[in-house]
mmCIF file of C-alpha atoms in Angstrom:
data_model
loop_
_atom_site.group_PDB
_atom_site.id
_atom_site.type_symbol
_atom_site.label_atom_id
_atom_site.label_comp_id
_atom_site.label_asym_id
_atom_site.label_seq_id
_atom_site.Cartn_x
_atom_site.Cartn_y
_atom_site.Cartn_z
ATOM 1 C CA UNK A 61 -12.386 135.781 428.288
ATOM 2 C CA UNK A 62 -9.362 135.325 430.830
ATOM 3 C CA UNK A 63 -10.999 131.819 432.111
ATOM 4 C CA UNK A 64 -11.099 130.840 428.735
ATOM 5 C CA UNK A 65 -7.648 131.462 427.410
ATOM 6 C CA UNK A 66 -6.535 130.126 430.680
ATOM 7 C CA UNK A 67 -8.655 126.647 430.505
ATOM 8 C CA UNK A 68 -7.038 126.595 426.183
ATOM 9 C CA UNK A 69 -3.652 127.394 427.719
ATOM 10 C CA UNK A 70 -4.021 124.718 430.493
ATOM 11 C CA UNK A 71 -5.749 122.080 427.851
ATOM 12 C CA UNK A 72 -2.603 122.775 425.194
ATOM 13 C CA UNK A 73 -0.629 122.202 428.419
ATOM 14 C CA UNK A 74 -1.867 118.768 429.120
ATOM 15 C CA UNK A 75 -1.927 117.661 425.960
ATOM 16 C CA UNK A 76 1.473 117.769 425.361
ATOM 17 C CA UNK A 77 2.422 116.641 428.708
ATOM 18 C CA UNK A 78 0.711 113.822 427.668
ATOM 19 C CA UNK A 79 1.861 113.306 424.303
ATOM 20 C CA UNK A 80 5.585 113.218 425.880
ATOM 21 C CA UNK A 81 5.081 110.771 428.444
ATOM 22 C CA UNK A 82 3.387 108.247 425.488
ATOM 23 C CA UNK A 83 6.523 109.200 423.304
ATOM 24 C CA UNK A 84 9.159 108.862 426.017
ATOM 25 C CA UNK A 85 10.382 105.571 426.787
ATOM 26 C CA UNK A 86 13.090 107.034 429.320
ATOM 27 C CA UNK A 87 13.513 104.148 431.310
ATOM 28 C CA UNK A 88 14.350 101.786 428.458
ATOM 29 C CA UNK A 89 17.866 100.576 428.700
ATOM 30 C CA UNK A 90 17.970 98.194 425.987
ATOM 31 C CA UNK A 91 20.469 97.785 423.312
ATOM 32 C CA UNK A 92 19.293 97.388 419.638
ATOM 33 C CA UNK A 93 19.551 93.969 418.521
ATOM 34 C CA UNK A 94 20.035 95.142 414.600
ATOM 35 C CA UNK A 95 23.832 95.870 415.997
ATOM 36 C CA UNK A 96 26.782 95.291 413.467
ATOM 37 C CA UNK A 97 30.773 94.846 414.318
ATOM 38 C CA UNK A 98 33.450 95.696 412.239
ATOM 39 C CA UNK A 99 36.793 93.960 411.636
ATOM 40 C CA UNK A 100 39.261 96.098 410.015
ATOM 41 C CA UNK A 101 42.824 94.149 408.677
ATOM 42 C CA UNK A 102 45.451 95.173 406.582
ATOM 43 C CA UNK A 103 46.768 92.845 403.845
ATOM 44 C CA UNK A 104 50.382 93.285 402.193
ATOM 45 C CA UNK A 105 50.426 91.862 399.071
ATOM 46 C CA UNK A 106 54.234 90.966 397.553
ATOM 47 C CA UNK A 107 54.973 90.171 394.025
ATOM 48 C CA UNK A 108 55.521 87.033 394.419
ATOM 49 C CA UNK A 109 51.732 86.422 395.948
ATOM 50 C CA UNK A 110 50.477 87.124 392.406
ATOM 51 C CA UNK A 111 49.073 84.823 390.212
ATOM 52 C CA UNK A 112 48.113 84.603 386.475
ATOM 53 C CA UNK A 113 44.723 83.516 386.073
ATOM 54 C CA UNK A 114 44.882 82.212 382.433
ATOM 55 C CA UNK A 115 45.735 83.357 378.481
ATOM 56 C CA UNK A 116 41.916 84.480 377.885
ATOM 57 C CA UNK A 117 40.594 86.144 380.741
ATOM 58 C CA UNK A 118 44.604 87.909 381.275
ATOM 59 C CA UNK A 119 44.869 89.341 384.845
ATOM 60 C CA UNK A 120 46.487 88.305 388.075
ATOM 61 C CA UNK A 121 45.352 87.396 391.500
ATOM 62 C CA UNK A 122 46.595 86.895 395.081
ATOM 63 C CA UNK A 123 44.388 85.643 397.815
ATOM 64 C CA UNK A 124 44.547 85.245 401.310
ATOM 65 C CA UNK A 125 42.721 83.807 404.548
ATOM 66 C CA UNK A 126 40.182 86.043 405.864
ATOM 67 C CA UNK A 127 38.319 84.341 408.867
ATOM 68 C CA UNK A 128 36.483 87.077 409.541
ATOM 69 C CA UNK A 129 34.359 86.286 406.413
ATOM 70 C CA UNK A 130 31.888 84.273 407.584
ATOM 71 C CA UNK A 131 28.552 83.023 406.077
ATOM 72 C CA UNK A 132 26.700 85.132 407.793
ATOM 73 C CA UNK A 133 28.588 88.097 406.698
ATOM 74 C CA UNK A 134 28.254 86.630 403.398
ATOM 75 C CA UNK A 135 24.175 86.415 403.732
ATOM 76 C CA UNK A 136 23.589 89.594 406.070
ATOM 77 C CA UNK A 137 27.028 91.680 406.292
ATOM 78 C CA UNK A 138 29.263 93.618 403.889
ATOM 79 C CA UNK A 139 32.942 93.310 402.799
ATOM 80 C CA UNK A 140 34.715 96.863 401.789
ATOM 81 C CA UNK A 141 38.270 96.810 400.663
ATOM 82 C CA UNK A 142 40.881 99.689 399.806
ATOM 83 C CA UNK A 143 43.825 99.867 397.799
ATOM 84 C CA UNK A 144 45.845 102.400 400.088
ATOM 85 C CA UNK A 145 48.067 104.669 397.951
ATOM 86 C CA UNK A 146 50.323 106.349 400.381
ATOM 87 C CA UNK A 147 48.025 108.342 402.197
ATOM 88 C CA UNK A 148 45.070 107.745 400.252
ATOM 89 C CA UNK A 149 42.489 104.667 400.822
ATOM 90 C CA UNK A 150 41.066 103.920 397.198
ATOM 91 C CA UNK A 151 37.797 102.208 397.403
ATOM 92 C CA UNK A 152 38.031 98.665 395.398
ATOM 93 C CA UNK A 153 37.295 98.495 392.317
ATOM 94 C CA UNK A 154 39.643 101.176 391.806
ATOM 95 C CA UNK A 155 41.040 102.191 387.761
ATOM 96 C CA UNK A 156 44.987 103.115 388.732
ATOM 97 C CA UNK A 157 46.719 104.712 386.165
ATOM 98 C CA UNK A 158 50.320 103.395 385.292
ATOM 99 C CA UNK A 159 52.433 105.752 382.781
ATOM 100 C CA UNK A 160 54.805 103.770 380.351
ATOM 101 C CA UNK A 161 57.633 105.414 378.470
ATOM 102 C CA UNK A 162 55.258 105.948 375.256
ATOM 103 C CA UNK A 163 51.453 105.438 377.458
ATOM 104 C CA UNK A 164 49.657 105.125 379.712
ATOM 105 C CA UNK A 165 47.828 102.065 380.684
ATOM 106 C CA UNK A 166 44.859 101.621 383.336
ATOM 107 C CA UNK A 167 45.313 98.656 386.012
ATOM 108 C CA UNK A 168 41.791 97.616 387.060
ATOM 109 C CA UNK A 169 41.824 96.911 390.592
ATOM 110 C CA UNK A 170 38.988 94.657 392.509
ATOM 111 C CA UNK A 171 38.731 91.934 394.895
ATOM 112 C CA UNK A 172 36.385 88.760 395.308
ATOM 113 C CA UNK A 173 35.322 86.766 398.449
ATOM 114 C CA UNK A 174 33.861 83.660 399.599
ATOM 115 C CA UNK A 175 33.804 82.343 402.968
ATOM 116 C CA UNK A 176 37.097 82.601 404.802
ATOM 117 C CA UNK A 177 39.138 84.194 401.581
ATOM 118 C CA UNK A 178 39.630 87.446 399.805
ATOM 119 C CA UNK A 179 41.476 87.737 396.626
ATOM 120 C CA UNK A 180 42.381 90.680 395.001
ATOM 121 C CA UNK A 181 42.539 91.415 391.305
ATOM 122 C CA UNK A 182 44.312 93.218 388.648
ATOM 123 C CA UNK A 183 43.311 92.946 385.125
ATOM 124 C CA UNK A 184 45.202 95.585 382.990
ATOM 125 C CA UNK A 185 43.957 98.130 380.221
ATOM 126 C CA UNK A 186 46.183 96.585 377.366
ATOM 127 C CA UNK A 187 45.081 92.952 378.255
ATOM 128 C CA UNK A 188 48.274 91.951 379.435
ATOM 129 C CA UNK A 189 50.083 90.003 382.699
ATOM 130 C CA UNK A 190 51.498 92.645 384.647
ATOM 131 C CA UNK A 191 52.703 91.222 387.921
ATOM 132 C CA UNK A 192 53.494 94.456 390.249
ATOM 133 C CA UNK A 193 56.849 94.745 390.920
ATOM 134 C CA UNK A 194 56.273 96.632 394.219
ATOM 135 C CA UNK A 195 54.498 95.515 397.422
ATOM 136 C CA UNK A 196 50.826 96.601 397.065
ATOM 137 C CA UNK A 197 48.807 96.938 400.670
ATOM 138 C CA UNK A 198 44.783 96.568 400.624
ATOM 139 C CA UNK A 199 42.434 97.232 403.816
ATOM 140 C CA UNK A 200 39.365 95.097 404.267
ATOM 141 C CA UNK A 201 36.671 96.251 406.504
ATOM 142 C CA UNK A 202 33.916 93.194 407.561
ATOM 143 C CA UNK A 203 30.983 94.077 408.590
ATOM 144 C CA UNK A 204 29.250 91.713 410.752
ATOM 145 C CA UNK A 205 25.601 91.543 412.211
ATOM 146 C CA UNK A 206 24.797 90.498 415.221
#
C-alpha cells in the first residue's frame, strides 16, 4: 500500500513537473508586437478660436492641428478627449450645465477628427450661438499602435 501511494505521489509529481516546463516559456524575452503609445496634449481654446458653423445646424467650433492623428490611428488607434473643469477631466461628449438669470441651459460638448485635426464642439440646449466668453482647455489622448 506504501509503494503504491508513493509510485501515485511520484506520478502526480511528474506530471506536473511536466505540465510546467510545456507551459513555461521562461526564457522568452520578446516584446509583444500588439504594443500601443499614447500622446497626451493639452489644447487651450480662447474665445476668439470659436466659430459659428451656420443658422440651421446652430453651434460653434474651434479646431486645431493635431499631428499626432495619423491614419493609422484613424484605422487601428483611438482618440479620447476631456473637457477639464478645474480639477475635473470630463470625458467628451460631455452635457455642461450653464445657469442663466431665469434657466438653465445645457451646452453639449464633443469633438471631431480627421487626420492631423481635432475640433471641438458646442451646440447649446436652446439652439442658440453661444461663443464662451472664458478660455475653455480640452486634453486629447492618441492612442497609437505599433
Amino acid at each position: 500500500m506504501k509503494k503504491l501511494i508513493f509510485i501515485m505521489t511520484l506520478s502526480i509529481m511528474v506530471l506536473v513537473s511536466c505540465e510546467r516546463e510545456h507551459y513555461c516559456d521562461c526564457n522568452n524575452n520578446n516584446v509583444p508586437s500588439n504594443t500601443v503609445a499614447l500622446s497626451t496634449f493639452y489644447i487651450d481654446v480662447k474665445p476668439e478660436d470659436w466659430a459659428e458653423y451656420d443658422d440651421e445646424e446652430k453651434y460653434v467650433y474651434a479646431s486645431f492641428e493635431a499631428p499626432e492623428i495619423t491614419e493609422n490611428v484613424i484605422e487601428n488607434g483611438l482618440v479620447i478627449s476631456y473637457f477639464v473643469d478645474g480639477e475635473y477631466d470630463n470625458q467628451l461628449p460631455y452635457v455642461y450645465p450653464v445657469p442663466l438669470l431665469t434657466d438653465t441651459i445645457y451646452e453639449n460638448m464633443r469633438f471631431d477628427y480627421k487626420k492631423g485635426v481635432i475640433t471641438f464642439i458646442i451646440e447649446d440646449s436652446d439652439m442658440g450661438f453661444a461663443i464662451p466668453t472664458n478660455e475653455r482647455e480640452f486634453k486629447v489622448c492618441v492612442f497609437s499602435p505599433n
